[in-house]
mmCIF file of C-alpha atoms and ligand atoms in Angstrom:
data_model
loop_
_atom_site.group_PDB
_atom_site.id
_atom_site.type_symbol
_atom_site.label_atom_id
_atom_site.label_comp_id
_atom_site.label_asym_id
_atom_site.label_seq_id
_atom_site.Cartn_x
_atom_site.Cartn_y
_atom_site.Cartn_z
ATOM 1 C CA MET A 438 69.707 111.749 167.086
ATOM 2 C CA LYS A 439 70.356 108.166 166.468
ATOM 3 C CA ILE A 440 67.303 105.473 166.526
ATOM 4 C CA ILE A 441 67.705 102.245 167.209
ATOM 5 C CA VAL A 442 64.674 100.258 165.815
ATOM 6 C CA PRO A 443 64.157 96.434 167.206
ATOM 7 C CA VAL A 444 62.757 94.170 164.068
ATOM 8 C CA LYS A 445 61.751 90.390 164.428
ATOM 9 C CA ARG A 446 61.519 87.755 162.365
ATOM 10 C CA VAL A 447 58.044 85.978 162.906
ATOM 11 C CA LEU A 448 55.590 83.592 160.958
ATOM 12 C CA ASP A 449 54.072 85.991 158.255
ATOM 13 C CA TYR A 450 50.525 87.223 159.150
ATOM 14 C CA ASN A 451 48.972 86.361 156.148
ATOM 15 C CA LEU A 452 49.402 82.607 157.247
ATOM 16 C CA LYS A 453 47.260 80.440 159.317
ATOM 17 C CA VAL A 454 49.368 78.998 162.517
ATOM 18 C CA ARG A 455 49.473 75.245 162.571
ATOM 19 C CA VAL A 456 50.086 74.083 166.420
ATOM 20 C CA LYS A 457 52.033 71.012 166.050
ATOM 21 C CA GLY A 458 50.661 67.512 166.755
ATOM 22 C CA ASP A 459 52.406 66.945 170.296
ATOM 23 C CA GLY A 460 51.306 70.221 171.327
ATOM 24 C CA SER A 461 54.980 71.464 172.170
ATOM 25 C CA GLY A 462 54.684 74.704 169.772
ATOM 26 C CA VAL A 463 53.801 75.957 166.534
ATOM 27 C CA ASP A 464 55.125 74.746 163.397
ATOM 28 C CA LEU A 465 57.038 76.917 161.762
ATOM 29 C CA ALA A 466 58.816 74.271 158.742
ATOM 30 C CA ASN A 467 58.885 75.555 155.246
ATOM 31 C CA MET A 468 56.437 78.474 156.619
ATOM 32 C CA LYS A 469 57.137 82.230 155.524
ATOM 33 C CA MET A 470 58.691 84.224 158.181
ATOM 34 C CA SER A 471 58.554 88.172 157.741
ATOM 35 C CA MET A 472 58.963 91.135 159.816
ATOM 36 C CA ASN A 473 56.594 92.183 162.869
ATOM 37 C CA PRO A 474 54.234 94.269 161.256
ATOM 38 C CA PHE A 475 54.272 96.780 164.161
ATOM 39 C CA ASP A 476 58.128 96.666 163.599
ATOM 40 C CA GLU A 477 57.900 97.412 160.431
ATOM 41 C CA ILE A 478 55.758 100.850 161.306
ATOM 42 C CA ALA A 479 58.275 101.591 163.881
ATOM 43 C CA VAL A 480 61.156 101.418 161.007
ATOM 44 C CA GLU A 481 58.855 103.471 158.805
ATOM 45 C CA GLU A 482 58.208 106.057 161.707
ATOM 46 C CA ALA A 483 62.097 106.285 162.042
ATOM 47 C CA VAL A 484 62.632 106.656 158.417
ATOM 48 C CA ARG A 485 60.055 110.076 158.169
ATOM 49 C CA MET A 486 62.100 111.183 160.816
ATOM 50 C CA LYS A 487 65.377 111.340 159.031
ATOM 51 C CA GLU A 488 63.454 112.106 155.432
ATOM 52 C CA GLY A 489 61.008 114.403 156.887
ATOM 53 C CA GLY A 490 57.282 113.380 156.221
ATOM 54 C CA GLY A 491 54.656 112.425 158.846
ATOM 55 C CA GLY A 492 55.143 116.136 160.629
ATOM 56 C CA HIS A 493 58.610 115.511 160.836
ATOM 57 C CA SER A 494 61.310 117.786 159.845
ATOM 58 C CA PRO A 495 64.134 116.114 157.621
ATOM 59 C CA GLY A 496 67.138 115.356 159.539
ATOM 60 C CA SER A 497 65.400 114.848 163.116
ATOM 61 C CA ALA A 498 66.914 111.602 162.738
ATOM 62 C CA THR A 499 70.441 111.258 161.752
ATOM 63 C CA GLU A 500 71.051 107.507 161.657
ATOM 64 C CA ILE A 501 68.653 104.273 161.967
ATOM 65 C CA ILE A 502 70.140 100.917 163.201
ATOM 66 C CA ALA A 503 68.287 97.892 162.770
ATOM 67 C CA VAL A 504 68.767 95.196 165.618
ATOM 68 C CA SER A 505 67.095 91.641 165.016
ATOM 69 C CA ILE A 506 67.668 88.895 167.878
ATOM 70 C CA GLY A 507 67.505 85.310 165.979
ATOM 71 C CA PRO A 508 68.829 82.720 163.796
ATOM 72 C CA ASP A 509 70.895 83.374 160.633
ATOM 73 C CA GLN A 510 67.952 83.901 158.736
ATOM 74 C CA ALA A 511 67.398 86.914 160.796
ATOM 75 C CA GLN A 512 69.303 88.905 158.331
ATOM 76 C CA GLU A 513 66.878 88.909 156.064
ATOM 77 C CA THR A 514 64.400 90.708 157.957
ATOM 78 C CA LEU A 515 67.357 93.302 158.677
ATOM 79 C CA ARG A 516 67.411 93.971 155.244
ATOM 80 C CA THR A 517 64.050 94.420 154.585
ATOM 81 C CA ALA A 518 64.353 97.240 157.033
ATOM 82 C CA LEU A 519 67.824 98.363 155.238
ATOM 83 C CA ALA A 520 65.657 98.344 152.149
ATOM 84 C CA MET A 521 63.271 100.589 153.985
ATOM 85 C CA GLY A 522 65.955 102.932 154.885
ATOM 86 C CA ALA A 523 67.759 101.914 157.974
ATOM 87 C CA ASP A 524 71.428 102.966 157.479
ATOM 88 C CA ARG A 525 72.856 99.699 159.395
ATOM 89 C CA GLY A 526 72.036 96.066 161.151
ATOM 90 C CA ILE A 527 73.088 94.349 163.821
ATOM 91 C CA LEU A 528 71.987 90.910 164.145
ATOM 92 C CA VAL A 529 72.625 88.855 167.528
ATOM 93 C CA LYS A 530 72.266 85.516 166.882
ATOM 94 C CA ALA A 531 70.464 83.255 168.763
ATOM 95 C CA GLU A 532 68.854 79.653 168.113
ATOM 96 C CA GLY A 533 64.924 79.193 169.552
ATOM 97 C CA GLU A 534 62.826 81.162 171.372
ATOM 98 C CA VAL A 535 64.580 84.347 173.058
ATOM 99 C CA GLU A 536 62.639 85.391 175.910
ATOM 100 C CA PRO A 537 61.098 89.288 176.291
ATOM 101 C CA LEU A 538 63.779 89.813 179.259
ATOM 102 C CA ALA A 539 66.363 88.483 177.252
ATOM 103 C CA VAL A 540 66.100 90.220 174.354
ATOM 104 C CA ALA A 541 65.552 93.702 176.333
ATOM 105 C CA LYS A 542 69.360 93.114 178.309
ATOM 106 C CA LEU A 543 70.967 92.617 174.529
ATOM 107 C CA LEU A 544 69.037 95.282 173.900
ATOM 108 C CA LYS A 545 69.995 97.591 176.678
ATOM 109 C CA ALA A 546 73.666 96.430 176.283
ATOM 110 C CA ILE A 547 73.611 97.961 172.179
ATOM 111 C CA CYS A 548 71.850 101.087 173.722
ATOM 112 C CA ASP A 549 74.829 101.568 176.192
ATOM 113 C CA ALA A 550 77.288 101.266 173.510
ATOM 114 C CA GLU A 551 75.000 103.318 170.533
ATOM 115 C CA LYS A 552 73.447 105.474 172.931
ATOM 116 C CA PRO A 553 70.431 106.285 170.814
ATOM 117 C CA GLY A 554 68.326 109.396 171.307
ATOM 118 C CA LEU A 555 64.678 107.038 170.995
ATOM 119 C CA VAL A 556 64.218 103.418 170.507
ATOM 120 C CA ILE A 557 60.959 102.201 168.731
ATOM 121 C CA LEU A 558 59.551 98.885 169.083
ATOM 122 C CA GLY A 559 56.787 97.447 168.219
ATOM 123 C CA LYS A 560 53.962 97.066 170.569
ATOM 124 C CA GLN A 561 53.953 93.228 170.592
ATOM 125 C CA ALA A 562 55.578 90.663 168.622
ATOM 126 C CA ILE A 563 52.304 88.641 166.783
ATOM 127 C CA ASP A 564 53.973 85.704 167.731
ATOM 128 C CA ASP A 565 54.537 85.309 170.933
ATOM 129 C CA ASP A 566 51.749 88.228 171.797
ATOM 130 C CA SER A 567 53.914 89.154 174.804
ATOM 131 C CA SER A 568 53.885 92.856 174.839
ATOM 132 C CA GLN A 569 56.927 93.415 177.304
ATOM 133 C CA THR A 570 60.149 93.780 175.528
ATOM 134 C CA GLY A 571 59.523 97.762 175.341
ATOM 135 C CA GLN A 572 58.796 98.154 178.410
ATOM 136 C CA MET A 573 61.445 95.861 180.326
ATOM 137 C CA LEU A 574 64.156 97.787 178.095
ATOM 138 C CA ALA A 575 62.887 101.374 179.466
ATOM 139 C CA ALA A 576 62.818 99.577 183.099
ATOM 140 C CA LEU A 577 66.527 98.069 182.517
ATOM 141 C CA LEU A 578 67.554 101.776 181.329
ATOM 142 C CA ASP A 579 65.908 103.917 183.765
ATOM 143 C CA TRP A 580 64.496 105.872 180.614
ATOM 144 C CA PRO A 581 60.370 106.680 180.241
ATOM 145 C CA GLN A 582 58.675 105.016 178.143
ATOM 146 C CA ALA A 583 55.610 106.075 175.715
ATOM 147 C CA THR A 584 53.963 102.634 174.641
ATOM 148 C CA PHE A 585 50.864 102.384 172.048
ATOM 149 C CA ALA A 586 51.403 105.475 169.964
ATOM 150 C CA SER A 587 49.400 106.583 166.845
ATOM 151 C CA LYS A 588 51.455 109.738 166.605
ATOM 152 C CA ILE A 589 55.195 111.090 167.624
ATOM 153 C CA ALA A 590 56.164 114.492 167.866
ATOM 154 C CA LEU A 591 59.532 115.258 168.190
ATOM 155 C CA ASN A 592 60.196 118.674 170.743
ATOM 156 C CA GLY A 593 63.559 119.341 171.166
ATOM 157 C CA ALA A 594 64.706 117.634 174.069
ATOM 158 C CA LYS A 595 61.361 115.994 174.608
ATOM 159 C CA ALA A 596 59.002 113.913 172.393
ATOM 160 C CA ASN A 597 55.259 114.510 172.436
ATOM 161 C CA VAL A 598 53.595 110.994 171.904
ATOM 162 C CA THR A 599 49.924 110.215 171.726
ATOM 163 C CA ARG A 600 49.048 106.987 172.956
ATOM 164 C CA GLU A 601 45.897 104.495 172.366
ATOM 165 C CA VAL A 602 43.975 103.904 175.336
ATOM 166 C CA ASP A 603 40.657 102.361 176.362
ATOM 167 C CA GLY A 604 37.924 105.095 175.066
ATOM 168 C CA GLY A 605 40.256 107.604 173.273
ATOM 169 C CA LEU A 606 43.862 108.937 172.890
ATOM 170 C CA GLN A 607 45.775 110.527 175.631
ATOM 171 C CA THR A 608 49.075 112.496 174.614
ATOM 172 C CA ILE A 609 52.573 112.099 176.969
ATOM 173 C CA ALA A 610 55.423 114.445 176.785
ATOM 174 C CA VAL A 611 58.542 112.175 177.604
ATOM 175 C CA ASP A 612 61.908 113.748 177.762
ATOM 176 C CA LEU A 613 64.704 112.042 175.503
ATOM 177 C CA PRO A 614 66.401 109.540 175.375
ATOM 178 C CA ALA A 615 62.892 107.572 175.801
ATOM 179 C CA ILE A 616 61.635 104.206 174.471
ATOM 180 C CA VAL A 617 58.337 104.631 172.382
ATOM 181 C CA THR A 618 56.267 101.383 171.150
ATOM 182 C CA THR A 619 54.331 101.749 167.946
ATOM 183 C CA ASP A 620 50.262 101.064 167.739
ATOM 184 C CA LEU A 621 48.655 100.219 164.290
ATOM 185 C CA ARG A 622 47.631 103.530 163.582
ATOM 186 C CA LEU A 623 50.974 105.316 163.341
ATOM 187 C CA ASN A 624 51.871 105.341 159.765
ATOM 188 C CA GLU A 625 51.242 102.866 156.905
ATOM 189 C CA PRO A 626 54.297 101.201 156.522
ATOM 190 C CA ARG A 627 56.239 101.691 153.174
ATOM 191 C CA TYR A 628 57.278 98.644 150.267
ATOM 192 C CA ALA A 629 60.739 98.750 149.530
ATOM 193 C CA SER A 630 61.394 99.990 145.888
ATOM 194 C CA LEU A 631 63.466 97.693 143.800
ATOM 195 C CA PRO A 632 66.574 100.113 143.760
ATOM 196 C CA ASN A 633 66.207 100.155 147.481
ATOM 197 C CA ILE A 634 66.489 96.570 147.817
ATOM 198 C CA MET A 635 69.426 96.889 145.690
ATOM 199 C CA LYS A 636 71.014 99.169 147.748
ATOM 200 C CA ALA A 637 70.150 97.644 151.053
ATOM 201 C CA LYS A 638 72.464 94.664 149.928
ATOM 202 C CA LYS A 639 75.355 97.007 150.282
ATOM 203 C CA LYS A 640 74.856 98.509 153.379
ATOM 204 C CA PRO A 641 76.852 97.252 156.635
ATOM 205 C CA ILE A 642 75.238 94.192 158.937
ATOM 206 C CA ASP A 643 77.047 93.863 162.230
ATOM 207 C CA VAL A 644 76.552 89.826 163.795
ATOM 208 C CA LYS A 645 77.563 89.356 167.468
ATOM 209 C CA THR A 646 76.648 87.127 169.800
ATOM 210 C CA PRO A 647 74.702 87.238 173.194
ATOM 211 C CA ALA A 648 78.456 85.743 174.899
ATOM 212 C CA ASP A 649 79.744 89.147 173.341
ATOM 213 C CA LEU A 650 77.068 91.305 174.981
ATOM 214 C CA GLY A 651 77.427 89.365 178.038
ATOM 215 C CA VAL A 652 74.280 88.258 178.144
ATOM 216 C CA ASP A 653 72.394 85.094 179.566
ATOM 217 C CA VAL A 654 69.597 84.163 177.291
ATOM 218 C CA SER A 655 68.798 80.806 178.630
ATOM 219 C CA PRO A 656 64.747 80.271 179.346
ATOM 220 C CA ARG A 657 63.266 81.058 182.090
ATOM 221 C CA LEU A 658 59.653 79.746 181.122
ATOM 222 C CA ALA A 659 58.584 76.232 180.128
ATOM 223 C CA VAL A 660 55.709 76.253 177.441
ATOM 224 C CA VAL A 661 53.210 73.574 178.760
ATOM 225 C CA LYS A 662 51.371 73.500 176.040
ATOM 226 C CA VAL A 663 50.103 74.890 173.064
ATOM 227 C CA ALA A 664 46.476 74.302 171.737
ATOM 228 C CA ASP A 665 44.235 75.493 168.561
ATOM 229 C CA PRO A 666 41.184 77.055 169.784
ATOM 230 C CA PRO A 667 38.279 75.240 169.882
ATOM 231 C CA LYS A 668 36.329 74.310 166.474
ATOM 232 C CA ARG A 669 33.457 76.145 165.645
ATOM 233 C CA LYS A 670 30.357 74.184 164.908
ATOM 234 C CA GLY A 671 28.157 74.402 162.055
ATOM 235 C CA GLY A 672 25.073 77.033 162.584
ATOM 236 C CA VAL A 673 21.073 76.005 161.244
ATOM 237 C CA LYS A 674 19.334 78.282 158.758
ATOM 238 C CA VAL A 675 16.282 79.667 159.863
ATOM 239 C CA LYS A 676 13.352 80.796 157.563
ATOM 240 C CA THR A 677 11.944 83.845 159.466
ATOM 241 C CA ALA A 678 12.737 86.488 161.653
ATOM 242 C CA ALA A 679 10.165 84.886 164.039
ATOM 243 C CA GLU A 680 11.810 81.509 163.853
ATOM 244 C CA LEU A 681 14.815 83.688 164.395
ATOM 245 C CA VAL A 682 13.982 85.449 167.865
ATOM 246 C CA ALA A 683 13.022 82.140 168.768
ATOM 247 C CA GLY A 684 16.063 80.535 168.283
ATOM 248 C CA LEU A 685 17.916 83.068 169.952
ATOM 249 C CA LYS A 686 15.449 83.066 173.387
ATOM 250 C CA ALA A 687 15.374 79.171 173.128
ATOM 251 C CA ALA A 688 19.552 79.834 173.421
ATOM 252 C CA GLY A 689 19.246 82.770 176.484
ATOM 253 C CA VAL A 690 20.941 84.813 173.977
ATOM 254 C CA ILE A 691 18.349 87.521 174.305
HETATM 255 P P1 AMP B 2024 57.331 91.191 172.787
HETATM 256 O O1 AMP B 2024 57.688 92.126 174.039
HETATM 257 O O2 AMP B 2024 57.855 89.889 172.343
HETATM 258 O O3 AMP B 2024 55.953 91.413 172.454
HETATM 259 O O4 AMP B 2024 57.572 92.618 171.537
HETATM 260 C C1 AMP B 2024 57.955 93.348 171.604
HETATM 261 C C2 AMP B 2024 58.612 94.483 170.227
HETATM 262 O O5 AMP B 2024 60.189 93.830 171.177
HETATM 263 C C3 AMP B 2024 58.578 93.718 169.202
HETATM 264 O O6 AMP B 2024 57.781 94.601 167.994
HETATM 265 C C4 AMP B 2024 59.786 94.004 168.588
HETATM 266 O O7 AMP B 2024 60.325 95.398 168.097
HETATM 267 C C5 AMP B 2024 61.115 93.843 169.872
HETATM 268 N N1 AMP B 2024 61.548 92.335 169.688
HETATM 269 C C6 AMP B 2024 60.764 91.345 170.227
HETATM 270 N N2 AMP B 2024 61.728 90.583 170.368
HETATM 271 C C7 AMP B 2024 62.725 90.848 169.381
HETATM 272 C C8 AMP B 2024 63.654 89.672 168.561
HETATM 273 N N3 AMP B 2024 64.028 88.315 169.147
HETATM 274 N N4 AMP B 2024 64.355 90.874 168.112
HETATM 275 C C9 AMP B 2024 64.200 92.430 167.750
HETATM 276 N N5 AMP B 2024 63.166 93.035 168.291
HETATM 277 C C10 AMP B 2024 62.614 92.129 169.263
#
């Protein structure tokens, strides 16, 4: 079974986000960019399906294709996926923000050509926090979807997926081909070893444009304003528990 894993290049999750002075967006100049953390989890799960691990039999996946939509530098994100164990990459070159619907349309065109058994996406990209792409892709392909997966068990022509829902876990069975999106507890992604980073340099990356795939990626949304969260006010120190309780009562907290 072929698996497609879309991987997005985003601002590294360890960095503090800086809003541009004019409120038009987030300042990305000279900032470290990395693979979206939920996508690392998706790559890890696909690699476990290929190698065996995490409850999967070796060979459950035969080929893993990492796909990124973004600028030239998104090739680095693809190289990371290849170093983790993906077999080949596809870069769809696009400058600027590509909205989830456009990403889903591009991924649909790639799925039509590649015919994967499974597409594993992150549950959300940490830059736009949209949490839409997997769901839109499932709708465009008319495939079943299992979102927010904390466990995936392949079972012949089906996958049993355990989902993190409010207050507990829900396990559903979906027919393959299907769309799965990853939640944080699905697995702990590996760090690529140096030999695998070297090997990844030789793995193929196919470069395409949205026009090659017949998709118009012009934006449909306009960002009106991006703002920092309100600054926290300084606290006060109290000397006794009684003073604390009195203060909380005065503030209407208790
Ligand atoms: P979102 O709907 O933007 O929160 O993104 C959800 C998931 O869709 C991400 O975790 C990725 O797996 C995939 N995705 C979104 N945008 C891109 C992109 N530009 N390139 C590759 N994958 C993407």
